[in-house]
């Protein structure tokens, strides 16, 4: 049920108006973005798809409520306090509200700016472990070296509970080196693409990058892995850290100088961040969507009754605005597959949300 505009006005204000002195120190970006903030028409369609509102029933924990809080701060009608920061950080960032919004409010863009301004104003400092992770992410070689013990543990089969996922990753060889070897062996002649390896993907889940290279080359795609690409800045964006702009610029320069037809990504969050970096100067494609377009070689049916459930990441369908994963690609795996129940619903991971608020993330997943 949608709340009325009057309900949202009261619910989005954490303290009575008489206790809210005028704000002298306004956040510059909120003043500059006031036209964006006034775009919300308070219809309430976002409430039906917002995971934090569905979990808490708190208007402040909805896109409409947050937009109202940010606008009141910008106009000086609400004192900058802990509550606004809390509700800003409580957002998963799934972007399900954007396609639901008839006014086309760019909520994700506003959220990113507000988080950045909260950090710049000293109102929010991410936990030390996440700041360290972001520091390492901006230095891919150090990140990969720091993650080497995890890759070794996974390689020899020692997998501490809730620490790593199962798989058979390469321990030492980089994806760039692996791609060069396979390119020399198979010499594909089709489209030339740059693979976005990602800092976490390359450091911990490198076998997924290897598998991506194999599938692309098997389908006659030339794969280049620019070693200068570095971190895409997604983690820094979620945390509101200022390094995001310099990381995006470095990423843009690396891909524009690669001489490729497109950038392909196997991580929806990193793909979305790279879309923002390149701003239309070079196509950024989800690897499965790209394979569906060029036509993929099919595997024979698997001799198993195993059924594969497919989930659709929020940053793929809401961020990159894709309808889903092409059925031709799913059929080509040779497995029986179907969309997981509630495949389009938020899983609670949203960037670093599952690390910052694991209990809420688990509750969203269970819903």
Short mmCIF file of C-alpha atoms in Angstrom, two decimals, residues 152-282:
data_model
loop_
_atom_site.label_atom_id
_atom_site.label_comp_id
_atom_site.label_asym_id
_atom_site.label_seq_id
_atom_site.Cartn_x
_atom_site.Cartn_y
_atom_site.Cartn_z
CA UNK A 152 46.27 -20.89 -2.23
CA UNK A 153 43.77 -22.11 0.38
CA UNK A 154 41.15 -22.54 -2.30
CA UNK A 155 43.59 -24.32 -4.60
CA UNK A 156 44.53 -26.95 -2.03
CA UNK A 157 40.96 -27.33 -0.81
CA UNK A 158 41.19 -25.67 2.61
CA UNK A 159 38.13 -23.44 2.56
CA UNK A 160 37.35 -21.80 5.92
CA UNK A 161 33.62 -21.48 6.47
CA UNK A 162 32.19 -18.16 5.19
CA UNK A 163 35.65 -16.98 4.15
CA UNK A 164 35.94 -18.09 0.54
CA UNK A 165 33.91 -19.82 -2.12
CA UNK A 166 34.67 -23.13 -3.76
CA UNK A 167 36.51 -23.32 -7.08
CA UNK A 168 39.83 -24.07 -8.71
CA UNK A 169 41.50 -20.73 -9.32
CA UNK A 170 44.89 -20.11 -10.81
CA UNK A 171 47.20 -19.07 -8.01
CA UNK A 172 49.92 -17.08 -9.73
CA UNK A 173 49.16 -16.45 -13.41
CA UNK A 174 47.29 -13.24 -14.18
CA UNK A 175 44.24 -13.07 -16.41
CA UNK A 176 46.21 -10.86 -18.81
CA UNK A 177 48.89 -13.54 -19.21
CA UNK A 178 46.28 -16.28 -19.52
CA UNK A 179 44.42 -14.37 -22.24
CA UNK A 180 47.64 -13.82 -24.18
CA UNK A 181 48.41 -17.56 -24.09
CA UNK A 182 44.97 -18.57 -25.32
CA UNK A 183 44.92 -15.87 -27.98
CA UNK A 184 48.23 -17.18 -29.35
CA UNK A 185 46.92 -20.76 -29.36
CA UNK A 186 43.49 -20.19 -30.94
CA UNK A 187 43.90 -16.92 -32.90
CA UNK A 188 40.25 -15.80 -32.96
CA UNK A 189 39.27 -13.37 -35.73
CA UNK A 190 35.98 -11.93 -34.46
CA UNK A 191 35.21 -8.78 -32.45
CA UNK A 192 38.02 -7.37 -30.34
CA UNK A 193 37.05 -6.65 -26.74
CA UNK A 194 38.75 -5.59 -23.52
CA UNK A 195 37.92 -7.68 -20.46
CA UNK A 196 37.20 -5.75 -17.29
CA UNK A 197 38.92 -7.97 -14.74
CA UNK A 198 37.93 -6.10 -11.58
CA UNK A 199 40.10 -5.77 -8.49
CA UNK A 200 38.23 -8.26 -6.26
CA UNK A 201 37.48 -10.61 -9.15
CA UNK A 202 41.13 -10.71 -10.17
CA UNK A 203 42.45 -10.97 -6.62
CA UNK A 204 40.10 -13.64 -5.25
CA UNK A 205 37.86 -15.02 -8.01
CA UNK A 206 40.37 -15.18 -10.81
CA UNK A 207 39.05 -18.50 -12.10
CA UNK A 208 35.87 -16.68 -13.18
CA UNK A 209 37.97 -14.30 -15.26
CA UNK A 210 39.78 -17.30 -16.76
CA UNK A 211 36.47 -18.96 -17.63
CA UNK A 212 35.27 -15.72 -19.23
CA UNK A 213 38.38 -15.60 -21.41
CA UNK A 214 37.90 -19.22 -22.48
CA UNK A 215 34.25 -18.74 -23.43
CA UNK A 216 34.93 -15.56 -25.38
CA UNK A 217 37.81 -17.05 -27.34
CA UNK A 218 35.84 -20.24 -27.98
CA UNK A 219 33.25 -18.00 -29.62
CA UNK A 220 35.85 -16.36 -31.88
CA UNK A 221 36.19 -13.17 -29.82
CA UNK A 222 39.60 -11.51 -29.53
CA UNK A 223 40.28 -10.75 -25.87
CA UNK A 224 42.58 -8.00 -24.62
CA UNK A 225 43.23 -7.42 -20.92
CA UNK A 226 44.68 -3.91 -20.40
CA UNK A 227 47.09 -4.20 -17.49
CA UNK A 228 46.66 -0.48 -16.73
CA UNK A 229 42.91 -0.74 -16.05
CA UNK A 230 43.14 -0.87 -12.23
CA UNK A 231 40.09 -0.54 -9.99
CA UNK A 232 36.86 0.72 -11.56
CA UNK A 233 35.98 2.73 -8.43
CA UNK A 234 32.76 0.90 -7.55
CA UNK A 235 33.78 0.24 -3.94
CA UNK A 236 34.87 3.85 -3.47
CA UNK A 237 31.56 5.03 -4.92
CA UNK A 238 29.57 2.91 -2.46
CA UNK A 239 31.65 4.22 0.45
CA UNK A 240 31.57 7.86 -0.69
CA UNK A 241 35.37 8.04 -0.93
CA UNK A 242 36.87 10.84 -3.06
CA UNK A 243 39.26 8.58 -4.98
CA UNK A 244 36.38 7.43 -7.21
CA UNK A 245 36.92 10.19 -9.78
CA UNK A 246 40.64 9.57 -10.27
CA UNK A 247 40.04 5.82 -10.52
CA UNK A 248 37.36 6.34 -13.15
CA UNK A 249 39.64 8.59 -15.16
CA UNK A 250 42.45 6.02 -15.08
CA UNK A 251 40.02 3.26 -16.06
CA UNK A 252 38.67 5.34 -18.94
CA UNK A 253 42.15 6.09 -20.27
CA UNK A 254 43.17 2.41 -20.09
CA UNK A 255 40.17 1.18 -22.07
CA UNK A 256 40.10 4.00 -24.62
CA UNK A 257 43.74 3.26 -25.40
CA UNK A 258 43.20 -0.48 -25.86
CA UNK A 259 42.01 -0.30 -29.47
CA UNK A 260 38.91 -2.44 -28.90
CA UNK A 261 35.31 -2.52 -30.09
CA UNK A 262 33.84 -2.79 -26.60
CA UNK A 263 34.56 -3.48 -22.93
CA UNK A 264 32.98 -6.65 -21.54
CA UNK A 265 32.36 -7.26 -17.84
CA UNK A 266 31.46 -10.37 -15.86
CA UNK A 267 30.58 -8.37 -12.73
CA UNK A 268 27.46 -6.23 -12.96
CA UNK A 269 28.58 -3.70 -10.36
CA UNK A 270 31.96 -3.16 -11.99
CA UNK A 271 30.29 -2.99 -15.39
CA UNK A 272 27.94 -0.26 -14.17
CA UNK A 273 30.83 1.73 -12.68
CA UNK A 274 32.77 1.45 -15.95
CA UNK A 275 29.70 2.63 -17.87
CA UNK A 276 29.88 5.79 -15.78
CA UNK A 277 33.61 6.10 -16.46
CA UNK A 278 33.38 5.84 -20.24
CA UNK A 279 30.18 7.88 -20.60
CA UNK A 280 29.35 6.49 -24.03
CA UNK A 281 32.85 6.88 -25.47
CA UNK A 282 33.14 3.09 -25.74
#
